[in-house]
Amino acid sequence: MSAAIPIKDKAGIAKMREACAAAATVLARLGPLVRPGVTTQDLEEAGREIIAAVGARSACYGYQHGSRRYPAHTCISVNEEVVHGIPSLRRVLRDGDIVSLDIVVELNGWIGDNAATFPVGPVPPAVAKLLRVTREALDIGIRQAQVGQRIGDISAAIQQFVEKNGFSVVREMVGHGVGRSMHEPPEIPNFGKRGAGAKIAPGMTFAIEPMVNLGGHATKTLADGWTHVTSDGSPSAHFEHTVLTTERGPEILTIPH
Ligand code: MF3
Ligand code: CO
């Protein structure tokens, strides 16, 4: 038996809307700062300031995993880094890089979570396709978040679309419920079987987040304990929205005001 999926009432949904709009605003303002010559630490500092400017708090800073605490306000993952890259003064962005920004904020006790991958200058055609396919895989997954369907319907739709396009989905990290805490039930893998998993009901809030590798699906964690990279060194993309399930269908909450 897996743990119950929290259902948000009207008041909770209103708070989720605010937190998610804040997270989306931060991502929308930070994305355009991705350009050649900028360090990932520059993006971290801009991100920290924008999070404060929207009146929110980073849910990543100090986030505990085992005995470690995440040391930054943003997660910034370049090229073969899949997720949870730590911003660094030494990482200077160059033409042809891709940069995933993952922004998780808390506002009035509720969490908004979203991510996107940006190209730095021109990128090779296969990498441009990786970004397009991952972005579209997110849309395809969201479309499956219908009341009465199951979590596995989201997972299977994402996996099928990604693999049909010749790429692979990461197994070690998954999407998740989100609400008062960053990670709630259910887990939302980007791989799986149609009809499997928990049934979707109104008032659930999901972080749907395909992580897609140009090469093989395997990943490993670097010695810093946070940065996940592809085992084969191939580039990886990540797009994420927080979504509310309703009787009228899924609603993306991570849209800027
Ligand atoms: N969106 C990421 C996640 O769901 C954010 C992690 S914050 C970190 O895992 F502190 F763990 F990096
Ligand atoms: Co997430």
CSV table of N, CA and C and ligand atoms in Angstrom, one decimal, residues 60 63 70 75 84 102 104 113 176 182-183 209 226 240, ligand 1:
chain,number,residue,atom,x,y,z
A,60,CYS,N,15.0,25.0,-1.8
A,60,CYS,CA,16.2,24.1,-2.0
A,60,CYS,C,17.2,24.5,-1.0
A,63,TYR,N,17.9,22.4,2.0
A,63,TYR,CA,17.1,21.1,1.9
A,63,TYR,C,18.0,19.9,2.3
A,70,TYR,N,21.5,21.0,1.0
A,70,TYR,CA,21.8,21.7,-0.3
A,70,TYR,C,22.2,23.1,-0.1
A,75,CYS,N,18.8,25.2,-8.4
A,75,CYS,CA,19.5,24.0,-8.9
A,75,CYS,C,19.9,24.3,-10.4
A,84,HIS,N,19.9,18.9,-10.0
A,84,HIS,CA,20.5,19.2,-8.7
A,84,HIS,C,22.0,19.6,-8.8
A,102,ASP,N,16.2,24.7,-12.1
A,102,ASP,CA,15.1,24.1,-11.4
A,102,ASP,C,14.8,25.0,-10.2
A,104,VAL,N,12.4,25.9,-7.0
A,104,VAL,CA,11.4,25.5,-6.0
A,104,VAL,C,11.3,26.5,-4.9
A,113,ASP,N,7.0,24.3,-7.8
A,113,ASP,CA,8.2,23.6,-8.3
A,113,ASP,C,8.1,23.7,-9.8
A,176,HIS,N,6.6,14.0,-8.6
A,176,HIS,CA,6.1,13.8,-7.3
A,176,HIS,C,4.9,14.7,-7.0
A,182,MET,N,7.8,19.7,-0.4
A,182,MET,CA,8.3,19.6,-1.7
A,182,MET,C,8.0,18.2,-2.3
A,183,HIS,N,8.1,17.2,-1.5
A,183,HIS,CA,7.9,15.9,-2.0
A,183,HIS,C,6.8,15.2,-1.2
A,209,GLU,N,7.7,16.0,-14.3
A,209,GLU,CA,9.1,16.5,-14.6
A,209,GLU,C,9.9,15.5,-15.4
A,226,TRP,N,25.2,15.6,-4.7
A,226,TRP,CA,23.9,16.2,-5.2
A,226,TRP,C,23.8,16.0,-6.7
A,240,GLU,N,9.6,21.0,-16.2
A,240,GLU,CA,8.7,20.6,-15.0
A,240,GLU,C,7.7,21.7,-14.8
B,1,MF3,N1,12.9,20.0,-8.0
B,1,MF3,C1,13.9,19.3,-7.3
B,1,MF3,C2,13.3,18.1,-6.7
B,1,MF3,O1,12.1,17.9,-6.8
B,1,MF3,C3,14.4,20.3,-6.3
B,1,MF3,C4,15.4,19.7,-5.3
B,1,MF3,S1,16.0,21.0,-4.3
B,1,MF3,C5,17.4,20.3,-3.7
B,1,MF3,O2,14.0,17.2,-6.3
B,1,MF3,F1,17.7,20.9,-2.7
B,1,MF3,F2,17.3,19.0,-3.5
B,1,MF3,F3,18.3,20.4,-4.6
